[in-house]
Coordinates of C-alpha atoms and ligand atoms in Angstrom, one line a residue:
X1 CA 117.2 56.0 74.5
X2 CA 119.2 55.2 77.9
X3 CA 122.1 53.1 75.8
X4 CA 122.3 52.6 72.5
X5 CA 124.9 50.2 71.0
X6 CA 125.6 50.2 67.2
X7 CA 127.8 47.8 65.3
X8 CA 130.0 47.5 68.3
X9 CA 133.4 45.2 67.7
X10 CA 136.5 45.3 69.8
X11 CA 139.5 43.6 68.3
X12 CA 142.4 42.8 70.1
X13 CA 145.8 41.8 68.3
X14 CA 147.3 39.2 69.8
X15 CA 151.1 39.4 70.9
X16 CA 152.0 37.1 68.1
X17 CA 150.7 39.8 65.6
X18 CA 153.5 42.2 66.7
X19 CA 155.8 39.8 65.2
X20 CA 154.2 38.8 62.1
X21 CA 152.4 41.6 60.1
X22 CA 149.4 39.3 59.5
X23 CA 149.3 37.8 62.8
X24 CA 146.4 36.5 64.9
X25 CA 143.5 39.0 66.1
X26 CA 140.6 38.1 68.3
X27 CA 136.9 39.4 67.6
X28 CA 136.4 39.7 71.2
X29 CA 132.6 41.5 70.3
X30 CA 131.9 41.5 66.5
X31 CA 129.1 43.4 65.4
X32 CA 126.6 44.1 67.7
X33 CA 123.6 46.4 68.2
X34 CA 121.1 46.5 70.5
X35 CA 119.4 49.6 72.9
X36 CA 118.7 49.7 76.8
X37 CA 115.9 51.6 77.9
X38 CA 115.1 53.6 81.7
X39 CA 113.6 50.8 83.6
X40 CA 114.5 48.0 81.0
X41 CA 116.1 44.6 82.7
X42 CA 118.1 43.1 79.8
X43 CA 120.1 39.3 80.3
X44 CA 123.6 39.0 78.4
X45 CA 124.3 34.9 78.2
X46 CA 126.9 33.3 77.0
X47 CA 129.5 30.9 77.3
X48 CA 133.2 31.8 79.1
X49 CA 135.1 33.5 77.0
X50 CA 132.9 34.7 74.6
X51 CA 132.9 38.3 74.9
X52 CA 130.5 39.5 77.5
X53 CA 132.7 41.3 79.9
X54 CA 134.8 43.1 76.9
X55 CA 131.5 44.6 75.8
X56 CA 130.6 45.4 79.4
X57 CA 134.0 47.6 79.4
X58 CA 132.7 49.1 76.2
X59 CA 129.6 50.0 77.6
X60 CA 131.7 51.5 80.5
X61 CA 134.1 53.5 78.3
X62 CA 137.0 51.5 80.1
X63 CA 138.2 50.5 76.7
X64 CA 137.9 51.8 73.2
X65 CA 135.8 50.1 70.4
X66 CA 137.5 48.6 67.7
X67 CA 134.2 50.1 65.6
X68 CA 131.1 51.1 66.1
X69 CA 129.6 53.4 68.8
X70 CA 127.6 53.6 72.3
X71 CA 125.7 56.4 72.9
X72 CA 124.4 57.2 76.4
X73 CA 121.2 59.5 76.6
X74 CA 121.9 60.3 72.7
X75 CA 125.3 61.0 72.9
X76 CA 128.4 58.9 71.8
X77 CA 130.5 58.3 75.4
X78 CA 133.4 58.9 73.1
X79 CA 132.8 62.6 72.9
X80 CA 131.5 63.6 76.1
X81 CA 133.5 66.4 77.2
X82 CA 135.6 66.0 80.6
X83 CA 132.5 67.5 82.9
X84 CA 130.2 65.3 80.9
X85 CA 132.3 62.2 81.8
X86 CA 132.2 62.6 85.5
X87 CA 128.3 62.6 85.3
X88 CA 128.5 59.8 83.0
X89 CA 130.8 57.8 85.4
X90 CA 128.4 59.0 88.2
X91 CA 125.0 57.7 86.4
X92 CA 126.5 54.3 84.9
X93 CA 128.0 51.8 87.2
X94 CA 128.8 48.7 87.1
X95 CA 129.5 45.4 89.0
X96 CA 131.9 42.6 88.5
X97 CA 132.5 39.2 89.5
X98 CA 135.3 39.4 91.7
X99 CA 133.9 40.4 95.3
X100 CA 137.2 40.3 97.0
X101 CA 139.1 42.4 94.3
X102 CA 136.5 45.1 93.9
X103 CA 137.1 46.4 97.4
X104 CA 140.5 47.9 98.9
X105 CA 141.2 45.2 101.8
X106 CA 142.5 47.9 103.8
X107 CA 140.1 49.6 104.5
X108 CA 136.5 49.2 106.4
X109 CA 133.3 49.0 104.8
X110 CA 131.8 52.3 105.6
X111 CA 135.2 54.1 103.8
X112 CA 134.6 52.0 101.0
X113 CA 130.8 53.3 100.7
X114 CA 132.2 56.7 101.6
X115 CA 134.6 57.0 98.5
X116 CA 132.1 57.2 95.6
X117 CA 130.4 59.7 97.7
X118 CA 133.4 61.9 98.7
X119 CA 133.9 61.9 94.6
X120 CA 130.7 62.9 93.6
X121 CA 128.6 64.9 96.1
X122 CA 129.3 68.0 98.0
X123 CA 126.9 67.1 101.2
X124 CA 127.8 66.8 104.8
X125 CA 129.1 64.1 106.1
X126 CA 126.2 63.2 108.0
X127 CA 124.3 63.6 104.9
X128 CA 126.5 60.9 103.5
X129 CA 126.4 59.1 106.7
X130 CA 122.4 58.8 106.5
X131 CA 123.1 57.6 102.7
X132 CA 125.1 54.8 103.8
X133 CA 122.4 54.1 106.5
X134 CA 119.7 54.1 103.9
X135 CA 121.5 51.5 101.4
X136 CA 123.2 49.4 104.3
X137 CA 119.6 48.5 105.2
X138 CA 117.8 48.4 101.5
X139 CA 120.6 45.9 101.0
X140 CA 119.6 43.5 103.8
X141 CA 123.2 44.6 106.1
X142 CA 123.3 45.1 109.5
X143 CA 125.3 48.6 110.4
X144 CA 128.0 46.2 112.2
X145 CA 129.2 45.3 108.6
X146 CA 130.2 49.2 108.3
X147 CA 133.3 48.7 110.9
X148 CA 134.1 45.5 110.0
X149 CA 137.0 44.9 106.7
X150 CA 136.5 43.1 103.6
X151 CA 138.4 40.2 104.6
X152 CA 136.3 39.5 107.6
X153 CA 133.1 39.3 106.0
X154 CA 131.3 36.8 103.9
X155 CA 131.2 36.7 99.8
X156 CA 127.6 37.2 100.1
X157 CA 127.9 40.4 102.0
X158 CA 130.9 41.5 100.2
X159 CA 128.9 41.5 96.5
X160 CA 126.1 43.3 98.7
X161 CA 128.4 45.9 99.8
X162 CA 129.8 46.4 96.2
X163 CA 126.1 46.7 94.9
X164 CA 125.6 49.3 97.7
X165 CA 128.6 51.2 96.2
X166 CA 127.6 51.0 93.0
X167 CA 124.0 52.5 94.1
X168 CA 124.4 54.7 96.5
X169 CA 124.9 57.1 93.6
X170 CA 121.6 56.3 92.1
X171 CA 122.7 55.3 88.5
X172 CA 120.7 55.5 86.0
X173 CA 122.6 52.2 84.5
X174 CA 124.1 49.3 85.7
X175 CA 125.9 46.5 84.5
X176 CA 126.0 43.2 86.5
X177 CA 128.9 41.1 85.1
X178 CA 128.7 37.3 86.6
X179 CA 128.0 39.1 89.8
X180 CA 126.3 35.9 91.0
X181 CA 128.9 33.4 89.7
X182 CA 130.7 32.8 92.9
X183 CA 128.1 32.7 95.4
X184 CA 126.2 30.3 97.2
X185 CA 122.7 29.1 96.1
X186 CA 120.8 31.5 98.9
X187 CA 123.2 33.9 98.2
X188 CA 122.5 34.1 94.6
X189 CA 118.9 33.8 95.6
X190 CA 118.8 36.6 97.8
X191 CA 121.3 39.0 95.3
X192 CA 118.6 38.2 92.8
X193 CA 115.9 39.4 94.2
X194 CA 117.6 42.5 95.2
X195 CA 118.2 43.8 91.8
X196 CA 114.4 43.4 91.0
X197 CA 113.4 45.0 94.5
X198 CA 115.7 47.4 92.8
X199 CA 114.3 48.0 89.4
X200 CA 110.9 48.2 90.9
X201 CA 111.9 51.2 93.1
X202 CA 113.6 53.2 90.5
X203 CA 113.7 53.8 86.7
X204 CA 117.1 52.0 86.3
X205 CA 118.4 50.7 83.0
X206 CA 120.2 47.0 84.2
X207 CA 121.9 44.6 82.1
X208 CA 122.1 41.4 83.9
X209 CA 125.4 39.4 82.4
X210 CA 125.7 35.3 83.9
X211 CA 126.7 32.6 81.3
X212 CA 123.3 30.8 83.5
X213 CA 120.7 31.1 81.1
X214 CA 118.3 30.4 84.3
X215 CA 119.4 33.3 86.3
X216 CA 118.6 35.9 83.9
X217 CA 115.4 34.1 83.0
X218 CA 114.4 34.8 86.4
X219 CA 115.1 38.7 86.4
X220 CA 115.0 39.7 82.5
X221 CA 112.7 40.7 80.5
X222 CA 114.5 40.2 77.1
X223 CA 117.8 38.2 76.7
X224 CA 120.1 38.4 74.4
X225 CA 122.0 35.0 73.5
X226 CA 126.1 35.8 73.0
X227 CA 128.0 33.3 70.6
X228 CA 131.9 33.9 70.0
X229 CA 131.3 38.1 70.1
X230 CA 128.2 38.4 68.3
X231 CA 124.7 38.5 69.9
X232 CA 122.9 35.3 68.1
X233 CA 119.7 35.6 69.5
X234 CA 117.0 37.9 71.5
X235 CA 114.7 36.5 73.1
X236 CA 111.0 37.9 74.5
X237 CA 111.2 36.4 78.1
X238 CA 107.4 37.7 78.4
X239 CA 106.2 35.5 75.5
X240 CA 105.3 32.5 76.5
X241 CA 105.1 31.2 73.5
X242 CA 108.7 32.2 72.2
X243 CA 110.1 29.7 70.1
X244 CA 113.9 29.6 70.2
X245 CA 115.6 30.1 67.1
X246 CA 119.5 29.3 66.9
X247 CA 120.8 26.0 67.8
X248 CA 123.1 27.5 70.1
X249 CA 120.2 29.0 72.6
X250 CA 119.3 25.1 72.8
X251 CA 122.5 23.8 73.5
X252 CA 122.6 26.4 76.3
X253 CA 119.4 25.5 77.5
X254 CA 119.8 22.1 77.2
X255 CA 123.3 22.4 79.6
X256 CA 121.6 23.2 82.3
X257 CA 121.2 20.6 84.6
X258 CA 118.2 19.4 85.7
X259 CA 118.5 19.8 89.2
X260 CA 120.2 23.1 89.0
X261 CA 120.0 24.9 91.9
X262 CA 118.4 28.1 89.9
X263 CA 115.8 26.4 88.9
X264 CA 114.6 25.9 92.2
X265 CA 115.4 30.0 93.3
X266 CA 112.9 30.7 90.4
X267 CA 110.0 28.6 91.7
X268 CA 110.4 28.9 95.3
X269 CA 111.4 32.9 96.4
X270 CA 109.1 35.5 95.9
X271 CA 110.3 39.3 97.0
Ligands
LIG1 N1 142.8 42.7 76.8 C1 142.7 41.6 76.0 N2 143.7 41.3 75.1 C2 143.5 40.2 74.3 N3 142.4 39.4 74.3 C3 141.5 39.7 75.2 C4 141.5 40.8 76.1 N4 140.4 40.8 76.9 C5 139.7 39.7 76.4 N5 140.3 39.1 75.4 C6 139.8 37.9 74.7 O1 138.5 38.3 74.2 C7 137.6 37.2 74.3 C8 136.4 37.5 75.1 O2 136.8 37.7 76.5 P1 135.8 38.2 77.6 O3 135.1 39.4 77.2 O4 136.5 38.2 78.9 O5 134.7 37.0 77.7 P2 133.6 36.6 78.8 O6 133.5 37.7 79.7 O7 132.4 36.2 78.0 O8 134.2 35.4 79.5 C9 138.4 36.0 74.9 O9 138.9 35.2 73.8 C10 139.6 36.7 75.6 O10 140.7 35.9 75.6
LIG2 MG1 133.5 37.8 81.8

């Protein structure tokens, strides 16, 4: 199994708990178990605030769980040993909303597809160089964008270019955390169907997190339902016939607006 996640919970004490010695705590993820496979395109929905990116840290051993355990390729990310965790940070990436925090302003595009290379291969630079090529243009970019700095592109092209970092070392798993959220409808559109252009090349693991239920309807498989920490429901997007079971997946479904722009990206754009 690519991921496997078993009675996950992260707990965070609030600052009002250092006072009191029963103070307030937050279940930020409470309980939760489910298992990625290679090639697999799991949705993560959910209100704001609800615990999607904490568990997306998890997942990314950027923070420790409170209890439980995720095991990557069988073994718990907790005791990989410190040559085992550069590979791990190598084959899992992830993405996160924030386009214009994500990449150091200062410097141009191409240095910023250059990094995660410099830090994980020993190739030539023109090796590299063809790398960047190769991605640039999978991802829709014209080389231009490689001179140019963060600042002076557009948001569109700046979530493209963090995608491209997060690929260009070939991960075997990604997270994608709201990385639509900000974006114009094309935008989102064409970001869309670059992940499944994506998962049809490779053998890539992907969970797809958006708190727009019609997003990862369009590019899941299976989506799990997240309610105050805990995963509520999974559903099978490839039965037609599913039948939704907890009156929370309604009220989310029922949110959506009828005209929402979404809607329309899943009818009209084929790959
Ligand atoms: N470092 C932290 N310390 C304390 N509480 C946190 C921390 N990070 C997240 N939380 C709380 O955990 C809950 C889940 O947050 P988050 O994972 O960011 O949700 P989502 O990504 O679904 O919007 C929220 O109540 C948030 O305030
Ligand atoms: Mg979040």
């Amino acid at each position: 199994m690519l991921i496997e996640v078993d009675n996950l919970s992260k707990i965070y004490k609030t600052k009002l708990s250092l006072i009191k010695s029963q103070g307030e705590s937050v279940r930020a993820v409470d309980n939760i178990s489910f298992n990625i496979d290679s090639g697999d395109v799991v949705g993560l929905v959910g209100e704001s605030g609800c615990g999607k990116s904490t568990l997306s840290r998890l997942i990314m051993r950027l923070e420790k769980p409170t209890n439980g355990y995720i095991k990557y390729n069988d073994k718990d990310i907790w005791a990989l040993k410190r040559e085992e965790i550069k590979g791990f940070r190598k084959s899992c990436q992830v993405i996160f909303q924030d386009t214009m925090t994500s990449l150091n302003p200062n410097i141009k595009v191409l240095d910023s597809l250059m990094e995660p290379l410099n830090n994980h291969y020993k190739i030539l630079r023109k090796e590299k160089i063809k790398k960047i090529e190769d991605i640039i243009c999978f991802a829709n970019l014209k080389e231009e964008i490689l001179n140019k700095y963060p600042l002076d592109i557009s948001g569109g092209e700046r979530q493209r270019i963090n995608i491209c970092r997060a690929l260009i070392l070939e991960p075997k798993f990604l997270i994608c955390d709201e990385i639509i959220s900000s974006l114009d409808v094309c935008t989102q559109a064409s970001i869309l169907n670059m992940i499944k252009k994506l998962n049809s090349f490779n053998d890539m693991g992907v969970l797809f997190i958006s708190h727009d239920i019609s997003a990862v309807k369009y590019l899941c498989s299976k989506i799990m339902v997240m309610y105050k920490g805990s995963i509520v429901e999974t559903i099978d997007n490839e039965d037609a016939g599913y039948k939704i079971k907890h009156p929370y997946t309604s009220q989310l479904i029922s949110s959506v607006p009828i005209n929402n722009p979404n809607k329309r990206i899943n009818e009209k754009i084929v790959i």
